[in-house]
Amino acid sequence: MLRTLLLVPLVIVAAATSASVSAADTYGVKFSATFRPTLGLVDASMTVSQAEGELEWLDMNAPEGRTFEFTGDGRVRRDGNRVRWDVPPDGGQLRWRVRVDRLRGDRYDARMTTDWALLRIDHLFPAAHVSTRERERSRSTLELQGPAGWAFETRYGRIEEAVALPGSERRFVRPTGWMMAGKLGVRRDTIAGRKVVVAGPRGERLRSQDILALLRWTLPELVTLLPHFPDRLLIVNAGDPMWRGGLSGPGSLYLHSARPLISADGSSTPVHELVHVGTSSEANPGNDWIVEGLAEFYSIELLRRSGTVGAWRARRTFASFEARARRGKGELRSPSSGAHTARAVTVFHDLDRELRRAKVPHGLDAVATPLLDGPPLSKAALEERVTKLLGRPSAVLENAYARYLKTR
């Protein structure tokens, strides 16, 4: 019996020189990528080792402007922005090229120069529908190559030779997260039991030590809140013309090197993104305000708990968010940003106080920890958890929904 699986972005990676099948219910996948900075391209390939057609086909979302020149063993065909590969029963290889540079507005969220590259691994391999036999699992490896003197930092550690990827219990294992390649400046530390790496282009004015100092204060508090936070964390950073913000990925995040670690409004972009890194739940459609509101609330609250800022400063910050939501007519809506996220922060701050007045141990943490580490986030799941803790519906949520919830 065959089963079809929807995969999120595959990735630019590589694999061991030999990915052999060791058992009847596994097959090997070798991901490979070679960086060619003078061309602005990556040569990517995926090699499948199998005995009896365990992996039958992949149907990939491959935008023509970014992924091109697909060739391989077996049948390969493109239909618009999709590429299908019928994998030979005894395995084979699919090859293609990827343009690295990608604009987010007028700035880059992926870029390769002659000296370095910063990107999401998952953006280099297209998303794919994959068909396998029922019980088969992949054994995947990753290998990255480039010019002499280039180093490769990923959430799996520094890639100096082929490495096995975790997740052998899954039907198809692929690399994910941010990565940095090239001539790099790197700082390493162990904080709250997590291996932390901060990487950026060598020679740029990076604040690696400042970032590590902030994490020494805040990461222990975050791990208490989200105990399943990844064992490894990679932070990549670079300056202009990269996008001036922060972006999270699995086990990793990107931060512009000029971005304040604590913003003028009293929140923290890196702590906000770290909450996303530690969150295993995704929001159901229409519930982005829950994800963004909790991340921003804790970007303030964890600064206070860790002593990074004082209680008085945190109170002023929450008051300023309430004023911002009022001025901007913030609503609980998706997508959530600006005044709308400020409204969500205010609601969660009020909910925390309601829970603590009711003597609920740990206040909002008792809601956030299971919510962020469970099934997809939803308004219904939030209401159910809060009602269970209070023994009644929340007056704060009922009032907020009546006044601010945007359902369309």
Short mmCIF file of C-alpha atoms in Angstrom, two decimals:
data_model
loop_
_atom_site.label_atom_id
_atom_site.label_comp_id
_atom_site.label_asym_id
_atom_site.label_seq_id
_atom_site.Cartn_x
_atom_site.Cartn_y
_atom_site.Cartn_z
CA MET A 1 0.00 0.00 0.00
CA LEU A 2 1.27 3.46 -0.90
CA ARG A 3 0.83 6.56 1.15
CA THR A 4 1.28 10.18 0.03
CA LEU A 5 2.90 12.67 2.37
CA LEU A 6 2.97 16.46 2.09
CA LEU A 7 6.41 17.81 2.97
CA VAL A 8 7.30 21.38 3.78
CA PRO A 9 10.37 22.86 2.10
CA LEU A 10 13.00 20.25 1.34
CA VAL A 11 16.49 21.66 1.76
CA ILE A 12 19.85 22.43 0.42
CA VAL A 13 22.02 19.90 1.89
CA ALA A 14 24.01 16.95 1.31
CA ALA A 15 24.79 13.60 2.46
CA ALA A 16 27.26 10.97 3.13
CA THR A 17 29.27 9.50 0.33
CA SER A 18 27.22 6.38 0.76
CA ALA A 19 23.62 6.25 1.99
CA SER A 20 22.92 2.57 2.00
CA VAL A 21 19.75 0.84 3.06
CA SER A 22 20.43 -1.20 6.19
CA ALA A 23 17.00 -2.72 6.73
CA ALA A 24 13.99 -3.71 4.67
CA ASP A 25 11.92 -0.81 5.99
CA THR A 26 14.46 1.99 5.35
CA TYR A 27 15.96 3.73 2.36
CA GLY A 28 18.86 6.15 2.09
CA VAL A 29 18.66 9.79 1.10
CA LYS A 30 21.80 11.76 0.39
CA PHE A 31 21.39 15.55 0.22
CA SER A 32 24.27 17.44 -1.38
CA ALA A 33 24.94 21.09 -2.14
CA THR A 34 27.96 22.83 -3.62
CA PHE A 35 28.17 26.63 -3.28
CA ARG A 36 29.45 28.54 -6.32
CA PRO A 37 29.67 32.17 -5.13
CA THR A 38 31.14 33.57 -8.36
CA LEU A 39 27.92 32.46 -10.08
CA GLY A 40 25.56 33.22 -7.19
CA LEU A 41 24.32 29.63 -7.49
CA VAL A 42 24.18 26.37 -5.57
CA ASP A 43 24.37 23.00 -7.31
CA ALA A 44 22.01 20.76 -5.36
CA SER A 45 21.29 17.07 -5.60
CA MET A 46 19.33 14.37 -3.86
CA THR A 47 20.52 10.77 -4.13
CA VAL A 48 18.19 7.93 -3.17
CA SER A 49 19.57 4.48 -2.29
CA GLN A 50 16.91 1.81 -2.18
CA ALA A 51 16.37 -1.84 -3.04
CA GLU A 52 12.71 -2.26 -3.95
CA GLY A 53 11.22 1.11 -4.88
CA GLU A 54 10.57 2.25 -1.30
CA LEU A 55 10.41 5.90 -2.47
CA GLU A 56 8.32 6.03 -5.66
CA TRP A 57 8.12 9.71 -6.57
CA LEU A 58 8.47 13.33 -5.50
CA ASP A 59 6.32 16.20 -6.77
CA MET A 60 8.11 19.43 -5.86
CA ASN A 61 7.06 23.05 -5.76
CA ALA A 62 9.96 24.50 -7.76
CA PRO A 63 9.56 28.19 -8.72
CA GLU A 64 11.04 28.68 -12.17
CA GLY A 65 12.77 31.93 -11.24
CA ARG A 66 14.79 30.33 -8.46
CA THR A 67 15.18 26.60 -9.14
CA PHE A 68 16.12 25.39 -12.61
CA GLU A 69 18.07 22.91 -14.77
CA PHE A 70 16.48 19.81 -13.26
CA THR A 71 18.00 16.55 -14.50
CA GLY A 72 18.14 13.07 -13.07
CA ASP A 73 17.86 9.33 -13.31
CA GLY A 74 14.42 8.12 -14.23
CA ARG A 75 11.70 10.43 -15.49
CA VAL A 76 11.94 14.16 -14.61
CA ARG A 77 9.37 16.63 -15.91
CA ARG A 78 8.43 20.23 -15.14
CA ASP A 79 4.90 21.60 -15.30
CA GLY A 80 5.00 25.33 -14.54
CA ASN A 81 6.29 25.76 -11.00
CA ARG A 82 6.21 22.05 -10.19
CA VAL A 83 8.74 19.31 -10.90
CA ARG A 84 7.96 15.61 -10.61
CA TRP A 85 10.65 12.96 -10.28
CA ASP A 86 9.74 9.30 -10.71
CA VAL A 87 12.44 7.58 -8.68
CA PRO A 88 13.91 4.41 -10.25
CA PRO A 89 13.12 1.29 -8.17
CA ASP A 90 16.82 0.75 -7.47
CA GLY A 91 17.40 4.42 -6.60
CA GLY A 92 18.98 7.32 -8.43
CA GLN A 93 19.86 11.00 -8.30
CA LEU A 94 17.98 14.24 -8.97
CA ARG A 95 20.07 17.35 -9.70
CA TRP A 96 19.19 21.04 -10.00
CA ARG A 97 20.52 24.56 -9.47
CA VAL A 98 19.34 27.27 -7.10
CA ARG A 99 19.75 31.06 -7.17
CA VAL A 100 20.53 32.06 -3.59
CA ASP A 101 19.72 35.79 -3.47
CA ARG A 102 16.15 36.56 -2.45
CA LEU A 103 14.60 39.95 -1.73
CA ARG A 104 12.16 40.68 1.09
CA GLY A 105 10.91 44.08 -0.01
CA ASP A 106 14.04 46.00 -0.98
CA ARG A 107 16.38 43.98 1.27
CA TYR A 108 17.67 40.42 1.26
CA ASP A 109 16.55 37.55 3.46
CA ALA A 110 18.93 35.25 1.56
CA ARG A 111 22.22 36.36 0.01
CA MET A 112 25.52 35.02 -1.28
CA THR A 113 28.61 37.15 -1.83
CA THR A 114 32.08 36.03 -2.89
CA ASP A 115 32.95 35.61 0.82
CA TRP A 116 29.82 34.29 2.52
CA ALA A 117 26.25 33.05 2.19
CA LEU A 118 23.29 33.42 4.56
CA LEU A 119 20.04 31.57 3.85
CA ARG A 120 17.41 29.08 4.94
CA ILE A 121 18.41 25.54 4.01
CA ASP A 122 14.77 24.70 3.45
CA HIS A 123 14.40 27.39 0.78
CA LEU A 124 16.97 25.70 -1.42
CA PHE A 125 14.96 22.51 -1.74
CA PRO A 126 11.37 22.87 -2.89
CA ALA A 127 8.37 21.66 -0.93
CA ALA A 128 7.22 18.24 -2.14
CA HIS A 129 4.53 15.62 -2.10
CA VAL A 130 6.30 12.30 -1.54
CA SER A 131 4.93 8.81 -2.09
CA THR A 132 6.49 5.91 -0.16
CA ARG A 133 5.48 2.41 0.78
CA GLU A 134 3.66 2.10 4.07
CA ARG A 135 6.30 1.50 6.73
CA GLU A 136 9.41 2.84 5.04
CA ARG A 137 11.56 5.45 6.79
CA SER A 138 14.45 7.43 5.39
CA ARG A 139 18.02 7.51 6.68
CA SER A 140 19.25 10.92 5.58
CA THR A 141 22.66 12.54 5.56
CA LEU A 142 23.87 16.08 4.87
CA GLU A 143 27.03 17.38 3.24
CA LEU A 144 27.91 20.95 2.19
CA GLN A 145 30.79 22.03 -0.03
CA GLY A 146 32.18 25.30 -1.35
CA PRO A 147 35.36 27.25 -2.09
CA ALA A 148 38.56 26.56 -0.17
CA GLY A 149 38.46 28.18 3.26
CA TRP A 150 34.67 28.18 3.55
CA ALA A 151 33.04 26.92 6.76
CA PHE A 152 29.42 25.77 7.07
CA GLU A 153 27.37 26.38 10.22
CA THR A 154 23.92 24.79 10.58
CA ARG A 155 21.60 23.90 13.42
CA TYR A 156 23.16 20.43 13.25
CA GLY A 157 26.57 21.89 14.05
CA ARG A 158 29.51 22.73 11.81
CA ILE A 159 29.42 20.58 8.67
CA GLU A 160 32.94 19.37 7.90
CA GLU A 161 31.96 15.96 6.56
CA ALA A 162 28.74 14.11 5.92
CA VAL A 163 26.49 14.02 9.00
CA ALA A 164 23.45 11.91 9.77
CA LEU A 165 20.25 13.87 10.29
CA PRO A 166 18.05 13.15 13.31
CA GLY A 167 14.50 11.93 12.85
CA SER A 168 14.84 8.39 11.54
CA GLU A 169 11.32 7.66 12.76
CA ARG A 170 9.89 9.86 10.01
CA ARG A 171 8.93 8.85 6.50
CA PHE A 172 11.22 11.44 4.91
CA VAL A 173 13.93 13.31 6.84
CA ARG A 174 15.31 16.57 5.47
CA PRO A 175 17.53 19.39 6.75
CA THR A 176 15.86 22.61 7.88
CA GLY A 177 16.66 25.95 9.49
CA TRP A 178 19.00 28.87 8.90
CA MET A 179 22.61 28.36 7.86
CA MET A 180 25.73 30.44 7.35
CA ALA A 181 28.57 29.59 4.99
CA GLY A 182 31.87 31.20 4.03
CA LYS A 183 34.61 33.06 5.86
CA LEU A 184 32.93 33.39 9.22
CA GLY A 185 33.33 34.82 12.67
CA VAL A 186 31.87 32.29 15.11
CA ARG A 187 31.27 32.27 18.88
CA ARG A 188 30.18 29.14 20.77
CA ASP A 189 28.80 28.64 24.25
CA THR A 190 26.64 26.31 26.30
CA ILE A 191 23.70 28.08 27.95
CA ALA A 192 20.87 26.42 29.89
CA GLY A 193 22.17 23.08 28.66
CA ARG A 194 21.88 24.14 25.01
CA LYS A 195 24.75 24.38 22.56
CA VAL A 196 24.60 27.92 21.16
CA VAL A 197 26.46 29.20 18.10
CA VAL A 198 26.45 32.79 16.82
CA ALA A 199 27.87 33.18 13.31
CA GLY A 200 28.33 36.05 10.88
CA PRO A 201 30.61 37.31 8.11
CA ARG A 202 34.21 37.72 9.24
CA GLY A 203 35.24 41.37 9.37
CA GLU A 204 31.76 42.83 9.92
CA ARG A 205 30.88 44.60 13.16
CA LEU A 206 28.93 41.80 14.79
CA ARG A 207 27.68 41.70 18.37
CA SER A 208 28.18 38.02 19.06
CA GLN A 209 29.31 38.55 22.65
CA ASP A 210 26.36 40.87 23.35
CA ILE A 211 23.94 38.28 21.94
CA LEU A 212 25.47 35.54 24.10
CA ALA A 213 25.25 37.80 27.16
CA LEU A 214 21.54 38.43 26.52
CA LEU A 215 20.99 34.68 26.15
CA ARG A 216 22.83 33.97 29.41
CA TRP A 217 20.18 36.08 31.16
CA THR A 218 17.07 35.09 29.24
CA LEU A 219 17.50 31.58 27.81
CA PRO A 220 17.29 29.81 31.21
CA GLU A 221 13.92 31.50 31.79
CA LEU A 222 12.74 30.57 28.30
CA VAL A 223 13.77 26.92 28.75
CA THR A 224 11.77 26.85 31.99
CA LEU A 225 8.75 28.10 30.04
CA LEU A 226 9.35 25.83 27.02
CA PRO A 227 11.28 22.79 28.28
CA HIS A 228 11.37 21.18 24.82
CA PHE A 229 13.48 24.02 23.45
CA PRO A 230 15.99 22.53 20.94
CA ASP A 231 19.28 21.17 22.25
CA ARG A 232 21.16 23.24 19.64
CA LEU A 233 20.62 26.86 18.63
CA LEU A 234 22.22 28.68 15.70
CA ILE A 235 21.96 32.46 15.37
CA VAL A 236 23.14 33.92 12.07
CA ASN A 237 23.57 37.66 11.60
CA ALA A 238 24.80 40.12 9.01
CA GLY A 239 24.42 43.81 8.20
CA ASP A 240 23.09 45.77 5.22
CA PRO A 241 21.74 45.03 2.67
CA MET A 242 20.15 42.18 4.65
CA TRP A 243 16.60 42.53 5.93
CA ARG A 244 16.51 44.71 9.06
CA GLY A 245 14.70 42.42 11.45
CA GLY A 246 14.65 38.96 12.94
CA LEU A 247 13.32 35.71 11.47
CA SER A 248 13.03 32.35 13.20
CA GLY A 249 13.49 28.84 11.80
CA PRO A 250 13.75 25.35 13.25
CA GLY A 251 16.54 25.40 15.83
CA SER A 252 17.83 28.71 14.47
CA LEU A 253 17.18 32.37 13.82
CA TYR A 254 18.42 35.26 11.71
CA LEU A 255 19.05 38.69 13.23
CA HIS A 256 20.25 41.82 11.44
CA SER A 257 23.50 42.89 13.09
CA ALA A 258 22.24 46.45 13.67
CA ARG A 259 18.95 45.36 15.23
CA PRO A 260 18.74 46.44 18.90
CA LEU A 261 18.78 43.51 21.31
CA ILE A 262 16.28 45.46 23.41
CA SER A 263 14.15 47.84 21.37
CA ALA A 264 13.12 51.35 22.33
CA ASP A 265 9.60 50.07 23.07
CA GLY A 266 11.00 47.69 25.71
CA SER A 267 10.53 44.44 23.81
CA SER A 268 13.30 42.24 22.38
CA THR A 269 13.44 40.97 18.80
CA PRO A 270 15.85 38.09 19.58
CA VAL A 271 13.81 36.93 22.57
CA HIS A 272 10.61 37.18 20.49
CA GLU A 273 12.15 35.00 17.78
CA LEU A 274 13.52 32.57 20.38
CA VAL A 275 9.96 31.99 21.61
CA HIS A 276 9.09 31.01 18.04
CA VAL A 277 12.12 28.70 17.90
CA GLY A 278 10.92 26.95 21.05
CA THR A 279 7.33 26.66 19.82
CA SER A 280 6.43 23.33 18.24
CA SER A 281 2.81 24.34 17.58
CA GLU A 282 1.67 26.20 14.49
CA ALA A 283 -1.34 28.49 14.41
CA ASN A 284 -4.52 27.39 12.72
CA PRO A 285 -5.75 29.83 10.05
CA GLY A 286 -6.95 33.07 11.62
CA ASN A 287 -5.03 32.58 14.87
CA ASP A 288 -1.73 34.31 14.11
CA TRP A 289 -2.55 36.87 16.80
CA ILE A 290 -2.15 34.14 19.45
CA VAL A 291 1.33 33.15 18.24
CA GLU A 292 2.59 36.70 17.78
CA GLY A 293 0.91 38.00 20.92
CA LEU A 294 2.46 35.32 23.14
CA ALA A 295 5.90 35.74 21.56
CA GLU A 296 5.83 39.50 22.09
CA PHE A 297 4.37 39.23 25.60
CA TYR A 298 7.19 36.89 26.64
CA SER A 299 9.82 39.03 24.91
CA ILE A 300 8.96 41.59 27.60
CA GLU A 301 8.14 39.26 30.49
CA LEU A 302 11.31 37.16 30.18
CA LEU A 303 13.43 40.32 30.24
CA ARG A 304 11.75 41.18 33.56
CA ARG A 305 12.02 37.70 35.07
CA SER A 306 15.69 37.39 34.21
CA GLY A 307 16.51 40.77 35.70
CA THR A 308 17.61 42.09 32.32
CA VAL A 309 15.18 44.97 32.92
CA GLY A 310 13.52 46.03 36.15
CA ALA A 311 9.88 45.53 37.11
CA TRP A 312 9.18 49.25 36.76
CA ARG A 313 10.53 49.26 33.20
CA ALA A 314 8.43 46.22 32.28
CA ARG A 315 5.28 47.89 33.65
CA ARG A 316 5.99 50.95 31.54
CA THR A 317 6.50 48.75 28.49
CA PHE A 318 3.16 46.98 28.92
CA ALA A 319 1.46 50.36 29.42
CA SER A 320 3.03 51.67 26.21
CA PHE A 321 1.76 48.62 24.30
CA GLU A 322 -1.74 49.27 25.61
CA ALA A 323 -1.52 52.89 24.44
CA ARG A 324 -0.20 51.79 21.05
CA ALA A 325 -3.07 49.34 20.62
CA ARG A 326 -5.55 52.06 21.53
CA ARG A 327 -4.06 54.67 19.16
CA GLY A 328 -3.77 52.21 16.28
CA LYS A 329 -7.19 50.64 16.89
CA GLY A 330 -5.54 47.26 17.31
CA GLU A 331 -7.60 44.13 16.79
CA LEU A 332 -7.12 40.40 17.37
CA ARG A 333 -6.56 39.42 13.78
CA SER A 334 -4.35 37.54 11.35
CA PRO A 335 -1.81 38.33 10.14
CA SER A 336 -0.83 40.19 13.28
CA SER A 337 1.68 43.05 13.47
CA GLY A 338 2.05 46.58 14.81
CA ALA A 339 -0.98 47.80 16.76
CA HIS A 340 -2.72 44.45 16.31
CA THR A 341 0.11 42.56 18.04
CA ALA A 342 0.13 45.27 20.72
CA ARG A 343 -3.55 44.51 21.31
CA ALA A 344 -2.80 40.79 21.65
CA VAL A 345 0.02 41.56 24.11
CA THR A 346 -2.36 43.67 26.20
CA VAL A 347 -4.96 40.89 26.24
CA PHE A 348 -2.40 38.32 27.38
CA HIS A 349 -1.05 40.69 30.03
CA ASP A 350 -4.59 41.15 31.38
CA LEU A 351 -5.20 37.40 31.18
CA ASP A 352 -2.03 36.74 33.18
CA ARG A 353 -3.28 39.05 35.91
CA GLU A 354 -6.73 37.41 35.88
CA LEU A 355 -5.16 33.97 36.29
CA ARG A 356 -2.89 35.11 39.12
CA ARG A 357 -5.79 36.80 40.95
CA ALA A 358 -7.57 33.44 40.76
CA LYS A 359 -4.49 31.80 42.38
CA VAL A 360 -3.67 29.78 39.26
CA PRO A 361 -0.04 28.66 39.78
CA HIS A 362 2.35 30.30 37.30
CA GLY A 363 -0.36 32.47 35.74
CA LEU A 364 -0.21 32.65 31.95
CA ASP A 365 2.67 30.14 31.87
CA ALA A 366 0.14 27.44 32.78
CA VAL A 367 -1.62 28.28 29.52
CA ALA A 368 1.33 29.06 27.28
CA THR A 369 3.54 26.03 28.00
CA PRO A 370 1.08 23.34 26.86
CA LEU A 371 -0.40 25.58 24.18
CA LEU A 372 2.94 26.29 22.51
CA ASP A 373 4.09 22.68 22.74
CA GLY A 374 0.91 20.90 21.66
CA PRO A 375 -1.52 20.62 18.77
CA PRO A 376 -2.01 23.54 16.35
CA LEU A 377 -2.75 26.78 18.18
CA SER A 378 -6.34 27.89 18.01
CA LYS A 379 -8.80 30.16 19.76
CA ALA A 380 -10.71 27.06 20.89
CA ALA A 381 -7.60 25.50 22.46
CA LEU A 382 -6.82 28.78 24.25
CA GLU A 383 -10.36 29.04 25.63
CA GLU A 384 -10.41 25.39 26.70
CA ARG A 385 -7.15 25.65 28.61
CA VAL A 386 -8.06 28.91 30.35
CA THR A 387 -11.55 27.69 31.30
CA LYS A 388 -10.08 24.50 32.78
CA LEU A 389 -7.67 26.49 34.95
CA LEU A 390 -10.19 29.09 36.10
CA GLY A 391 -13.16 26.73 36.43
CA ARG A 392 -15.15 29.21 34.37
CA PRO A 393 -14.84 31.22 31.13
CA SER A 394 -12.35 34.06 31.25
CA ALA A 395 -13.86 37.52 31.62
CA VAL A 396 -10.76 38.99 29.96
CA LEU A 397 -11.10 36.80 26.86
CA GLU A 398 -14.86 37.29 26.60
CA ASN A 399 -14.44 41.07 26.72
CA ALA A 400 -11.54 41.02 24.26
CA TYR A 401 -13.42 38.84 21.78
CA ALA A 402 -16.49 41.05 21.96
CA ARG A 403 -14.50 44.24 21.37
CA TYR A 404 -11.46 43.33 19.30
CA LEU A 405 -11.74 39.94 17.60
CA LYS A 406 -11.54 40.26 13.82
CA THR A 407 -13.09 37.18 12.26
CA ARG A 408 -12.61 38.12 8.61
#
